[in-house]
Each structure stands twice: as C-alpha cells, then as structure tokens.
Amino acid sequence: MAELNGSQILVECLKEQGVDTIFGYPGGAVLNLYDELYRHQDEIKHILTSHEQGAAHAADGYARATGKVGVCLATSGPGATNLVTGIANAYMDSVPMVAITGNVGTNLLGKDSFQEVDIAGVTMPITKHNFIVKDVKKLAKTIRRAFKIAASGRPGPVLVDITKDVTANKCEYKKEDVKKADKAKKEKSFTEKELDKAAEMIAKAKRPVIFLGGGAIISEAHKEIKALVDLMDAPVCDSLMGKGAFDGTDKRYMGMIGMHGTKTANFSVTECDLLVVLGARFSDRVTGNTKSFAKRAKILHIDIDPAEINKNVKVDLSIEGDVKDVLKELNKKLTKQSHDEWMEHIAEMQAKYPLRYHENELTGPYFIEELYRLTKGDAIISTEVGQHQMWAAQFYKYSKPRTLLTSGGLGTMGYGLGASIGAQIGLPNKQVINLAGDGCFRMNMNELATAAHYNVPIIEVVFNNNVLGMVRQWQTLFYGKRYSQTLLSQDIDYVKLAESMNIKAFRVTKKEEVDEVIKKALKAKGPVFIEVVIDKNESVWPMVPAGATLEETFSEEDVKEKEAKAKK
C-alpha cells in the first residue's frame, strides 16, 4: 500500500478503469487534479474543449462510438453547471458517462463561497447516481462504484463531486483489479416460463413486426437480432436510437417508425398482430397517440429496465433482461416461420410509399444520399437536432451499431459537433461526419476551435437555410405560417469562420458541386467544414402530427392534394 493524495488516487483509479481520454476544462477547484493529469499525460490524454458543455458531449460521443465509459471533468460553480445539459442528454439516451467536478473546500460548503454550487443536488434528477466526496478515504471506492453504476444494467451518467481539500489530502491507496472484481456471476432476471410464452406468441403470429430501440444497440445484440428476424420472417423498423442494430440495407428493413417514420413502418405497426419490441421505451415521438398504438397487435416487450415496462404503453408480455441475453435463449426455442403473404404486403407498401425529395434542386436528402454513396456507408454519422437529423435517419443507411450518434431523448441542439470530436478521438481510424443545421451550429460552433487545435479529422456539414427549419416547418403546417423568431441572420459567412481557424472549408450551392466537395473532404487529413446552402422551405416528410395516430401519417403529396381539394 502506498500513501497518495486525492488527485493521485483519482488518476490511479481512472487508470484502473482503462480510461485513456478525458474531456474537460480546468479551474480553481480542480487545479490539483490537473496538476496530476499533467504528470500522467502519456497515459491519459486530456482534450481541452472550448466549453464544458462540449466536454460532456464529447465524452458522450466517445462512449456511444466505442462502448466504453466516457469521462468529462470540470471545475466548481459555472464549470459544473455547464456540464448539466450534456449530463441530461446522456441520461435520456442511456449513455455510460462519469462526470467529475471539483467543489470548494469542505469547510466552505454551504456558505455561498466563490464558485460554490450544489451540483449533486442540481443533477440528481438527471443521473443514475451521484456522489459528493468529502473524505479522501472514500474517494477510491466512490470512483470505482461510479464506473460500475454508469456501465451496468441500463447505462447512464454518474456524477462525482470532489471537494478541493480531498484532492490534496492523503490516505493509503491499494490498487484493485477491476476486471477481476467485476467477474461476479450475473443472475438471469428472466424465466423459462416467460421465454416459452414469448415463443408461443411468435409461433401464433401471422403478421409480426420487430421494433428496435436504443437498448438493442447498447446490448450489442445485432447478431441475435439478425437470427431472430430470419427465424420469424418478420419486417423490422427502428427508433432513432435503434439505427444500426439491424442492417438498414436488408429487404426486411422498413425504416424508422414514428413522427417522421416511413409510411410502411407506421402502417405495418398499425396492421400487425404481434409487435416484438427490443430495448425501446415507447417515446411519444414513436407512438403518437398511445391509445391507438399497435391496437390490433399483441405486444412483447424485452427490456433491461423494469421501469420502462407498461410505463407508456401496456404490453401483453414483458421480459426483463439484457436484449442480447434474452434473445440468445429465446432464439433456441423458435422454429423457422414463413409469412410470405405479409412480407409481400410489406414489399408492396415499400414500393408504394418510398421516401421522396425534390430531385431538381440541392436538398439535404440529396447531399446525405451522396454522402452515403461516397462513404460506402462506412462512416460514423453524428447529428445535431432538427430537419437534418431526420434526413440523416431517413437517407443514410446504417448497417452496423454505434454508427449514428444523435440526441434522441433530450433533443439537444449543439450536441453533434462535440460528440463527433469524442467519437473521432475514440476511434481514430474511422471517418466521422457531423451533420448540422445552421441554427444548431450556432449553439456550439466554438468547438470547431477544439477540432482545429487537435487537428481532429472530422467533417462538419452545415445545412444552411437561414431559418430554424424544424420549428418553421411546424409554423407552416400548424401555426398559419406565422414565422415568429425562426428567421436567422443571413449575414454570417460560416466558411470564413471555419477558415479563420485554419480549417479547410467549402460552400456548396448546386447539386453539381456535391460529389467533388465530398471527395475532397474525405481525402483531407484534418478537420473540414462544408456549408450546404438549401431552400428555407425544404421540409421533412412524411410526418405524423403531435398526438395523432400512426395511421394519420401524411406526405407532402397528401398536403398538396388536400390543399387542391380545399380550393375546389
């Protein structure tokens, strides 16, 4: 045993956990920690972001892309509160993350001291668990617990707040073999009886549909899902968070379900007699009106979190457990099904209701389709939130898990750029591309400076329509075209902004320019910025109005037909 101070203990514990990268921003309450990180910079890389929110998003992107626990670090007060949106984002999307904050000395707590904030209290509703460490003897145990909680079960963020005196105080430290400590046998949370019931439901189904959520990605269940799909002979849809859990190029794949899902996916869920739901939480953006959701079907729900069972939608059978573990056992009980008539009906709908866009002009969907073609689908795509996010879900095909990084639950504008930096640093041999709208880009565009400083070879694509596109689309459809505060400045030259940071930058204004610019960007060695100028009236189709049923999915053609009838 060695006697170490709190900062040394923290760094040793991070090394125990296999942490190789931290995203953060220094300040007074964490100076001792940063001094120790300086001594270990050959073992743990620290990425200085432009803002603490960027650090949290980068840790999130790193975690989603690699499957490891992401780590971010900030000082007390505003440093800690600047992490809050990133922590909430990770919580909503079940991302394993440990956020470490400093705080004032123990003797200054509760006295409104300079840069003092009760960050444990602030983040209690948006963390799996959080700690405040006021005794150096408890630090090592707390850090180990934080990582275990963040990664186990349904993953999520854990906050560890450490007072400044703890980072300087000393105690005995004993190294722990984390892998050995975690080898405790995992007990099954599901029963043979439940599996038998599930197999019986599947055997009786004539029109089954499989619906994949984010839990299917987290559990690394893509091989078991492919086996299930083949056994069931069923079509597949997914949520935004479930993309890549099943091959998006497979003929059984119908696309995304929900507000901007495909008509085929939405109508199939309305018509099916069995809906098998894997690792999804029945978000309102997925279900529409829950009273009418899958009303003709029995629902089988497999999820690791018992709190999600029957929370939003009542189901006929639930199995609590890791999706991968459950499917390994369930697939053994299934016999191969054949649903030719149902699959033919699905194929007819796919032919009747393809995703469409205006082909005679430069649009977001066209650019994304070309991006998919030129990357051969072999890229990690991160997004901000809005129209471009939905186009990324619709027009880029995801054949592998952990290849779409996006803010699903919280809907955080400004998420993607930081996430792309984290993903690229976590997987340096992958091509990482962030898709943004101009409104989202303005939220956290300061992180371009981070990409430039570390020469992170991301490609930042900004679809510039000079409006808050998704909000404007709602104003067009539901608010009588009263465009309140959705027009953005047209006087900003984003290309010059990128070039001011010595980032290679391009502006695309015509379809004919797209291929050449993408090819140049893919060949570049450092960060690249691409501005794609599109029309402000470009919208996302199809769409389900908020609170409506999936049966009410409508397309642009449906809107024009309705308007034409109204004029008559």
XYZ file of C-alpha atoms in Angstrom:
568
model
C 0.000 0.000 0.000
C 1.163 3.497 -0.821
C 0.117 6.814 0.680
C -1.227 9.090 -2.057
C -3.122 12.352 -2.168
C -6.661 12.535 -3.564
C -5.559 13.707 -7.006
C -3.135 10.813 -7.303
C -5.800 8.365 -6.135
C -8.253 9.690 -8.739
C -5.753 9.268 -11.575
C -4.789 5.769 -10.399
C -8.473 4.809 -10.274
C -9.003 6.159 -13.802
C -6.091 4.017 -14.966
C -7.641 1.005 -13.198
C -10.785 1.569 -15.256
C -8.831 1.700 -18.511
C -9.583 5.373 -19.118
C -7.375 6.698 -21.920
C -9.108 10.010 -22.650
C -10.746 12.757 -20.597
C -12.599 15.782 -21.973
C -12.601 18.827 -19.753
C -11.805 22.388 -18.768
C -9.666 23.443 -15.782
C -10.440 25.850 -12.941
C -9.507 26.642 -9.378
C -11.292 23.754 -7.645
C -9.637 21.134 -9.877
C -6.124 22.563 -10.142
C -4.697 19.742 -8.031
C -6.323 17.203 -10.355
C -4.966 18.938 -13.441
C -1.504 19.056 -11.946
C -1.641 15.288 -11.501
C -3.028 14.751 -15.002
C -0.029 16.707 -16.295
C 2.234 14.094 -14.711
C 0.305 11.287 -16.436
C -0.287 12.859 -19.832
C 1.443 9.922 -21.553
C -1.157 7.547 -20.084
C -4.348 9.634 -20.069
C -4.955 12.085 -22.901
C -6.798 15.253 -21.888
C -8.790 17.104 -24.545
C -9.379 20.766 -23.701
C -12.738 21.686 -25.210
C -13.903 25.243 -25.810
C -16.735 24.946 -23.287
C -17.689 22.424 -20.611
C -20.887 21.514 -22.470
C -18.669 20.493 -25.385
C -16.675 18.303 -22.984
C -19.807 16.491 -21.830
C -20.999 15.946 -25.420
C -17.533 14.757 -26.447
C -17.489 12.233 -23.581
C -20.971 11.141 -24.675
C -19.906 10.705 -28.328
C -16.781 8.829 -27.244
C -18.945 6.460 -25.160
C -21.540 5.835 -27.867
C -18.954 5.167 -30.569
C -16.621 2.951 -28.524
C -18.967 1.326 -25.999
C -16.648 2.434 -23.179
C -17.487 4.809 -20.324
C -16.901 8.435 -21.349
C -15.275 10.803 -18.839
C -15.546 14.579 -18.530
C -14.047 16.918 -15.934
C -14.968 20.434 -14.856
C -14.355 22.855 -12.047
C -16.899 24.020 -9.475
C -19.721 26.527 -9.951
C -20.268 27.509 -13.591
C -17.874 24.805 -14.777
C -20.071 22.174 -13.181
C -23.371 23.725 -14.263
C -22.117 23.961 -17.854
C -21.989 20.154 -17.877
C -25.660 19.830 -16.960
C -27.148 19.740 -20.485
C -24.591 17.136 -21.545
C -25.320 15.026 -18.454
C -29.084 15.249 -19.086
C -28.517 14.281 -22.709
C -26.550 11.183 -21.662
C -29.224 10.296 -19.102
C -32.081 10.441 -21.607
C -30.197 8.266 -24.112
C -28.696 5.803 -21.573
C -25.059 6.677 -22.260
C -22.388 5.452 -19.797
C -20.539 8.531 -18.589
C -18.724 9.661 -15.451
C -18.731 13.409 -14.901
C -16.148 14.562 -12.359
C -16.461 18.016 -10.834
C -14.458 19.884 -8.260
C -16.054 21.834 -5.451
C -14.928 24.299 -2.812
C -13.177 23.024 0.309
C -15.261 21.062 2.814
C -15.062 23.908 5.333
C -16.555 26.305 2.734
C -19.529 24.166 1.729
C -22.942 25.698 2.384
C -21.553 29.224 2.825
C -22.228 30.578 -0.679
C -18.483 30.519 -1.242
C -16.957 31.729 -4.512
C -17.944 29.324 -7.335
C -19.847 27.055 -4.972
C -22.828 25.157 -6.374
C -24.601 22.091 -5.007
C -24.034 20.228 -8.278
C -25.074 16.914 -6.702
C -28.446 18.469 -5.907
C -28.734 20.052 -9.343
C -28.026 16.798 -11.199
C -29.953 14.375 -9.003
C -32.876 14.019 -11.474
C -30.571 13.516 -14.491
C -28.031 10.974 -13.226
C -28.221 7.284 -12.419
C -26.458 8.183 -9.183
C -24.247 10.946 -7.895
C -21.741 11.417 -5.093
C -20.049 14.205 -3.200
C -16.710 13.100 -1.748
C -15.674 14.930 1.434
C -13.289 12.290 2.815
C -10.226 11.197 0.850
C -10.510 7.687 2.344
C -13.770 7.221 0.454
C -12.515 8.524 -2.901
C -11.195 5.317 -4.490
C -14.279 3.293 -3.541
C -16.526 6.053 -4.874
C -14.756 6.295 -8.236
C -14.933 2.517 -8.696
C -18.623 2.491 -7.808
C -19.296 5.370 -10.207
C -17.839 3.495 -13.171
C -19.652 0.295 -12.283
C -23.006 2.074 -11.931
C -22.500 4.014 -15.185
C -21.823 0.860 -17.227
C -24.073 -1.748 -15.609
C -27.717 -2.552 -16.309
C -29.269 0.280 -18.260
C -26.231 2.581 -18.622
C -26.252 6.251 -17.739
C -24.255 9.158 -16.353
C -22.875 9.294 -12.816
C -21.552 12.479 -11.239
C -18.711 12.533 -8.709
C -18.218 15.888 -6.967
C -14.928 16.178 -5.066
C -14.126 18.940 -2.618
C -10.793 20.674 -3.167
C -9.290 19.585 0.176
C -9.907 15.933 -0.740
C -7.765 16.370 -3.865
C -4.846 17.398 -1.591
C -5.381 15.206 1.490
C -3.588 11.866 1.738
C -4.501 8.308 2.640
C -3.423 4.775 1.824
C -4.307 3.527 -1.636
C -4.445 -0.106 -2.725
C -4.689 -0.906 -6.415
C -7.670 -3.032 -7.443
C -8.022 -5.369 -10.430
C -11.307 -4.056 -11.759
C -11.861 -6.881 -14.258
C -11.364 -9.473 -11.533
C -13.691 -7.597 -9.170
C -16.420 -7.485 -11.861
C -16.367 -11.207 -12.596
C -19.241 -11.964 -10.240
C -21.748 -14.295 -11.927
C -24.707 -12.438 -13.389
C -28.065 -13.901 -12.409
C -30.764 -14.252 -15.042
C -33.636 -11.857 -14.434
C -35.986 -13.755 -16.761
C -37.541 -17.201 -16.578
C -38.031 -20.196 -18.873
C -41.784 -19.737 -18.492
C -41.544 -16.194 -19.905
C -39.422 -17.425 -22.807
C -41.912 -20.210 -23.543
C -44.795 -17.697 -23.584
C -42.830 -15.432 -25.928
C -42.055 -18.332 -28.266
C -45.749 -19.270 -28.288
C -46.790 -15.707 -29.182
C -44.264 -15.650 -32.034
C -45.389 -19.048 -33.336
C -49.050 -17.927 -33.492
C -48.393 -14.608 -35.229
C -49.408 -14.158 -38.873
C -48.368 -10.510 -39.265
C -45.398 -9.914 -36.915
C -43.251 -6.773 -36.758
C -39.982 -6.286 -34.879
C -39.305 -2.830 -33.421
C -35.765 -1.957 -32.278
C -34.826 0.757 -29.786
C -31.585 2.069 -28.318
C -31.303 -0.887 -25.942
C -30.694 -3.133 -28.947
C -27.552 -1.108 -29.687
C -26.363 -0.902 -26.074
C -26.672 -4.663 -25.554
C -24.603 -5.389 -28.707
C -27.412 -7.717 -29.815
C -27.186 -7.203 -33.595
C -26.215 -10.849 -34.342
C -29.014 -12.227 -32.182
C -31.468 -9.769 -33.773
C -30.494 -10.917 -37.274
C -31.083 -14.517 -36.180
C -34.489 -13.575 -34.701
C -35.543 -11.773 -37.885
C -34.601 -14.800 -40.002
C -36.455 -17.177 -37.669
C -39.581 -15.005 -37.514
C -39.558 -13.925 -41.178
C -40.699 -10.513 -39.981
C -40.217 -6.924 -41.173
C -38.135 -4.601 -38.997
C -38.472 -0.957 -38.001
C -36.480 1.082 -35.509
C -36.459 4.249 -33.478
C -33.874 6.968 -33.994
C -31.826 5.379 -31.198
C -32.073 1.863 -32.638
C -30.495 2.569 -36.029
C -27.762 0.114 -36.951
C -28.989 -2.671 -34.686
C -30.324 -4.261 -37.878
C -28.887 -3.803 -41.356
C -30.600 -0.815 -42.984
C -29.907 -2.260 -46.448
C -31.783 -5.506 -45.761
C -35.028 -6.023 -47.721
C -36.886 -6.693 -44.449
C -35.961 -3.256 -43.113
C -38.846 -0.781 -43.398
C -37.194 2.331 -41.950
C -37.879 4.402 -38.887
C -41.177 4.423 -37.014
C -42.912 7.485 -35.576
C -43.365 11.168 -36.250
C -41.023 11.180 -39.245
C -41.022 7.460 -39.844
C -41.819 5.846 -43.166
C -45.426 5.153 -44.103
C -44.525 1.472 -44.450
C -43.145 1.245 -40.910
C -46.017 3.214 -39.391
C -48.759 1.377 -41.264
C -47.180 -2.035 -40.571
C -47.301 -1.388 -36.819
C -50.943 -0.376 -37.195
C -51.752 -3.571 -39.126
C -49.581 -6.173 -37.358
C -50.903 -8.835 -34.989
C -47.663 -9.111 -32.978
C -45.177 -6.357 -32.174
C -41.877 -7.550 -30.708
C -40.195 -4.574 -29.040
C -36.497 -4.812 -28.183
C -34.917 -2.222 -25.895
C -37.304 0.653 -26.609
C -39.177 2.961 -24.262
C -42.217 3.857 -26.399
C -41.345 7.540 -26.718
C -44.213 9.850 -27.667
C -42.336 10.664 -30.903
C -42.503 6.963 -31.759
C -46.024 6.004 -30.694
C -48.115 9.059 -31.465
C -51.409 8.597 -29.649
C -50.644 5.710 -27.263
C -54.310 4.689 -27.031
C -54.239 3.713 -30.706
C -50.669 2.423 -30.892
C -50.461 -1.107 -32.363
C -54.100 -1.547 -31.400
C -54.550 -4.749 -33.458
C -51.440 -6.393 -32.024
C -50.251 -8.275 -29.013
C -47.066 -6.628 -27.739
C -43.987 -8.485 -26.469
C -41.576 -6.097 -24.749
C -37.984 -7.097 -23.878
C -36.069 -4.503 -21.871
C -33.419 -4.403 -19.158
C -35.151 -1.618 -17.222
C -38.293 -2.721 -15.361
C -39.304 0.928 -15.014
C -39.996 1.030 -18.762
C -42.398 -1.908 -18.717
C -46.025 -0.718 -19.060
C -44.921 2.893 -18.469
C -46.156 4.437 -21.711
C -47.817 1.510 -23.468
C -49.480 -1.502 -21.854
C -47.992 -4.753 -23.169
C -49.198 -8.367 -23.250
C -45.904 -9.943 -22.190
C -42.717 -8.398 -20.859
C -39.329 -9.990 -20.304
C -36.923 -8.110 -18.088
C -33.321 -8.600 -19.138
C -30.488 -7.625 -21.433
C -31.734 -7.926 -25.028
C -28.716 -9.973 -26.124
C -29.030 -12.391 -23.200
C -32.776 -12.841 -23.695
C -32.544 -13.404 -27.451
C -29.750 -15.951 -27.067
C -32.182 -18.090 -25.072
C -35.381 -17.175 -26.926
C -33.951 -17.950 -30.381
C -33.247 -21.535 -29.239
C -36.961 -22.035 -28.633
C -38.152 -20.757 -32.026
C -38.853 -22.720 -35.181
C -38.416 -21.033 -38.540
C -41.558 -19.177 -39.612
C -42.740 -18.175 -43.070
C -45.008 -15.182 -43.650
C -44.970 -14.834 -47.452
C -48.293 -13.016 -47.747
C -47.384 -10.495 -45.019
C -43.913 -9.879 -46.447
C -45.400 -9.376 -49.920
C -47.772 -6.791 -48.455
C -44.805 -5.024 -46.799
C -42.899 -5.038 -50.114
C -45.937 -3.538 -51.874
C -46.105 -0.733 -49.298
C -42.373 -0.098 -49.660
C -42.853 0.291 -53.419
C -45.942 2.468 -52.970
C -44.542 4.754 -50.248
C -40.838 5.417 -50.934
C -39.081 8.332 -49.279
C -39.065 11.237 -51.716
C -37.436 14.642 -52.077
C -37.227 17.386 -54.715
C -34.758 15.937 -57.191
C -34.365 19.038 -59.341
C -32.612 21.096 -56.652
C -29.928 20.889 -53.970
C -31.504 19.448 -50.827
C -30.398 17.939 -47.556
C -31.620 14.436 -48.526
C -29.708 14.547 -51.826
C -26.476 15.566 -50.098
C -26.888 12.815 -47.483
C -27.593 10.168 -50.123
C -24.414 11.204 -51.947
C -22.522 11.146 -48.654
C -23.746 7.591 -48.106
C -22.725 6.559 -51.618
C -19.244 8.086 -51.441
C -18.506 6.762 -47.940
C -19.995 3.382 -48.945
C -21.953 3.579 -45.700
C -18.728 3.124 -43.753
C -18.741 6.250 -41.580
C -19.871 7.292 -38.136
C -22.552 9.943 -38.507
C -23.304 12.337 -35.667
C -26.056 14.919 -35.861
C -27.468 17.926 -34.143
C -31.270 18.133 -33.793
C -33.848 19.144 -36.365
C -34.593 18.560 -40.033
C -31.062 17.443 -40.909
C -31.275 14.887 -38.070
C -34.387 13.326 -39.583
C -32.848 13.343 -43.076
C -29.792 11.595 -41.621
C -32.110 8.943 -40.159
C -34.014 8.545 -43.422
C -31.405 8.774 -46.177
C -28.161 7.389 -44.725
C -28.295 3.614 -44.312
C -26.840 2.220 -41.084
C -25.747 -1.395 -41.324
C -23.737 -1.545 -38.085
C -24.417 -0.498 -34.474
C -22.826 2.632 -32.967
C -22.663 4.408 -36.321
C -25.390 7.019 -35.695
C -24.735 9.309 -32.729
C -27.655 11.612 -32.113
C -29.586 13.252 -29.296
C -32.778 11.225 -29.226
C -34.433 11.812 -25.860
C -33.400 15.345 -24.928
C -33.199 16.734 -28.467
C -30.105 18.832 -27.790
C -29.195 21.411 -30.396
C -25.408 21.730 -30.241
C -24.794 18.075 -29.367
C -23.284 16.729 -32.559
C -20.060 18.673 -33.027
C -18.727 17.809 -29.577
C -19.940 14.213 -29.998
C -18.157 13.886 -33.336
C -14.886 15.053 -31.764
C -15.265 12.484 -28.975
C -16.105 9.713 -31.435
C -13.183 10.561 -33.718
C -10.731 10.584 -30.818
C -12.149 7.295 -29.533
C -11.986 5.672 -32.984
C -9.196 7.495 -34.845
C -9.283 5.129 -37.834
C -12.961 5.769 -38.607
C -14.389 8.568 -40.727
C -16.628 10.717 -38.525
C -19.055 13.230 -40.055
C -21.289 15.632 -38.151
C -24.469 16.871 -39.811
C -25.851 20.161 -38.526
C -28.361 22.859 -39.312
C -27.225 26.477 -39.163
C -29.275 27.062 -36.019
C -27.691 24.107 -34.226
C -24.218 25.016 -35.432
C -24.536 28.441 -33.819
C -25.237 26.798 -30.450
C -21.772 25.247 -30.013
C -19.753 26.284 -33.061
C -16.900 27.208 -30.691
C -15.979 23.511 -30.647
C -14.642 23.954 -34.190
C -11.689 25.527 -32.401
C -11.217 22.262 -30.473
C -11.198 20.249 -33.696
C -8.715 22.687 -35.193
C -6.425 22.724 -32.146
C -6.108 18.931 -32.026
C -6.356 18.501 -35.818
C -9.279 16.113 -35.341
C -10.209 14.961 -38.877
C -13.980 15.290 -38.583
C -16.130 16.620 -41.409
C -18.598 19.260 -40.219
C -21.538 19.697 -42.618
C -23.857 22.655 -42.034
C -27.133 22.762 -43.959
C -27.750 26.488 -44.163
C -31.323 27.555 -44.884
C -31.115 30.711 -42.726
C -34.042 29.523 -40.587
C -34.779 27.227 -37.665
C -36.043 24.646 -40.132
C -37.989 22.187 -37.993
C -39.698 24.879 -35.932
C -40.528 26.769 -39.127
C -41.997 23.598 -40.637
C -44.379 23.347 -37.678
C -45.237 27.033 -38.049
C -46.046 26.390 -41.716
C -48.273 23.388 -41.040
C -49.912 24.212 -37.723
C -49.473 27.941 -36.988
C -50.837 29.625 -40.103
C -47.343 30.463 -41.450
C -46.722 32.914 -38.617
C -42.925 32.703 -38.589
C -42.220 34.004 -35.107
C -38.454 34.181 -34.350
C -37.389 31.444 -36.768
C -35.543 33.602 -39.312
C -31.772 33.565 -38.753
C -29.183 36.106 -39.867
C -28.101 35.838 -43.488
C -25.004 37.974 -42.923
C -22.763 35.332 -41.323
C -20.090 33.791 -43.537
C -19.601 30.356 -41.978
C -16.890 29.427 -44.478
C -14.785 32.398 -43.389
C -15.428 31.472 -39.769
C -14.013 27.993 -40.368
C -11.107 29.368 -42.396
C -10.259 31.766 -39.562
C -9.439 28.626 -37.549
C -7.291 27.264 -40.396
C -9.920 24.671 -41.250
C -10.366 23.706 -44.911
C -13.814 24.955 -45.867
C -16.198 24.631 -48.821
C -19.543 26.128 -49.792
C -21.955 24.093 -51.909
C -24.792 25.894 -53.713
C -25.538 23.492 -56.607
C -26.143 19.748 -56.931
C -23.302 19.543 -59.426
C -20.783 20.639 -56.770
C -21.671 17.978 -54.196
C -19.604 14.991 -55.343
C -16.347 16.870 -55.823
C -16.585 18.600 -52.438
C -17.387 15.384 -50.561
C -14.487 13.596 -52.270
C -12.081 16.400 -51.308
C -13.354 16.350 -47.722
C -12.908 12.586 -47.433
C -9.313 12.849 -48.647
C -8.373 15.662 -46.234
C -6.057 14.923 -43.316
C -7.525 17.398 -40.807
C -10.931 18.890 -39.981
C -13.111 20.007 -42.897
C -16.107 22.329 -42.957
C -18.831 22.149 -45.625
C -21.682 24.650 -45.879
C -24.602 23.342 -47.940
C -26.986 26.116 -48.936
C -30.570 24.832 -49.169
C -34.012 26.380 -49.524
C -35.774 27.558 -46.378
C -38.986 25.785 -47.385
C -37.391 22.325 -47.561
C -39.276 20.062 -45.137
C -39.123 16.580 -43.619
C -41.630 14.054 -44.936
C -43.612 12.001 -44.052
C -44.991 13.355 -40.792
C -47.402 12.472 -38.006
C -48.932 15.454 -36.154
C -48.211 15.520 -32.411
C -50.787 13.414 -30.558
C -52.190 11.869 -33.757
C -52.088 8.154 -34.583
C -49.540 6.450 -36.834
C -52.412 5.803 -39.262
C -52.534 9.565 -39.831
C -49.028 9.721 -41.343
C -49.076 12.176 -44.245
C -46.657 13.130 -47.003
C -46.035 16.324 -48.953
C -48.194 14.888 -51.748
C -51.024 14.374 -49.267
C -50.779 18.020 -48.172
C -50.866 19.279 -51.769
C -53.823 17.031 -52.562
C -55.688 18.321 -49.518
C -54.943 21.955 -50.468
C -56.119 21.327 -54.029
C -59.404 19.845 -52.789
C -59.911 22.818 -50.448
C -59.542 25.246 -53.375
C -62.293 23.430 -55.290
